Amino acid sequence: LSNSIDLNSPFEVLFKNRKMGTEWTSDDIRAKDIVVCLTGPQIGESMFGDEFLLSGQKWFRVLQLRILNNNIINPTYVYAWLKFGGFREQVERLAGGTLLKTISKNDINRIMMPIPTLELQKLFSSLVTRMDLLHTLVKEVHELNQSFMTKTQELLSSMLAVYEIDDDDSIVPDVQG
């Protein structure tokens, strides 16, 4: 991964491999690192290190970005660019393989990341943080709505169980229930 302007490399870029089935640990990935999947169906997906470790993802080839200088680049901006800036599409376009997509270190290094001023990076970061919060809230509202619908259906079912429909399609109390 290359940056558009060279500022004595604000990143430490690590390419790591893990045997299939073995777990990543905090010895491998730091909480504020940004981890990118380099192989498989999730190729190009990215997460912060703490989220990655908690998720239990089984990615066995990753790109790990460690921000070395927060005065040059904002970690949340990098994360936002990876998620929403067309990075994944570029990775998928450059990736090889038919059964198991993978991207080489050389191809990753061909991708250019724009680095605007720190002020703009912070603005983008703020917007992404708000979008993530909104996404979380929408998901929670959806889950609450699903729970409400289930409980409402259960209540209606129990209420209707005490009634029956007679021969002339009238609803009458179920005297046997």
PDB file of C-alpha atoms in Angstrom, residues 96-102:
ATOM      1  CA  GLY A  96      -5.595 -13.505  -8.878  1.00  0.00           C
ATOM      2  CA  GLY A  97      -6.941 -17.001  -8.480  1.00  0.00           C
ATOM      3  CA  THR A  98     -10.195 -18.632  -9.440  1.00  0.00           C
ATOM      4  CA  LEU A  99     -11.092 -20.770  -6.427  1.00  0.00           C
ATOM      5  CA  LEU A 100      -9.326 -18.739  -3.760  1.00  0.00           C
ATOM      6  CA  LYS A 101      -8.784 -15.080  -4.587  1.00  0.00           C
ATOM      7  CA  THR A 102      -5.479 -13.696  -3.337  1.00  0.00           C
TER       8      THR A 102
END
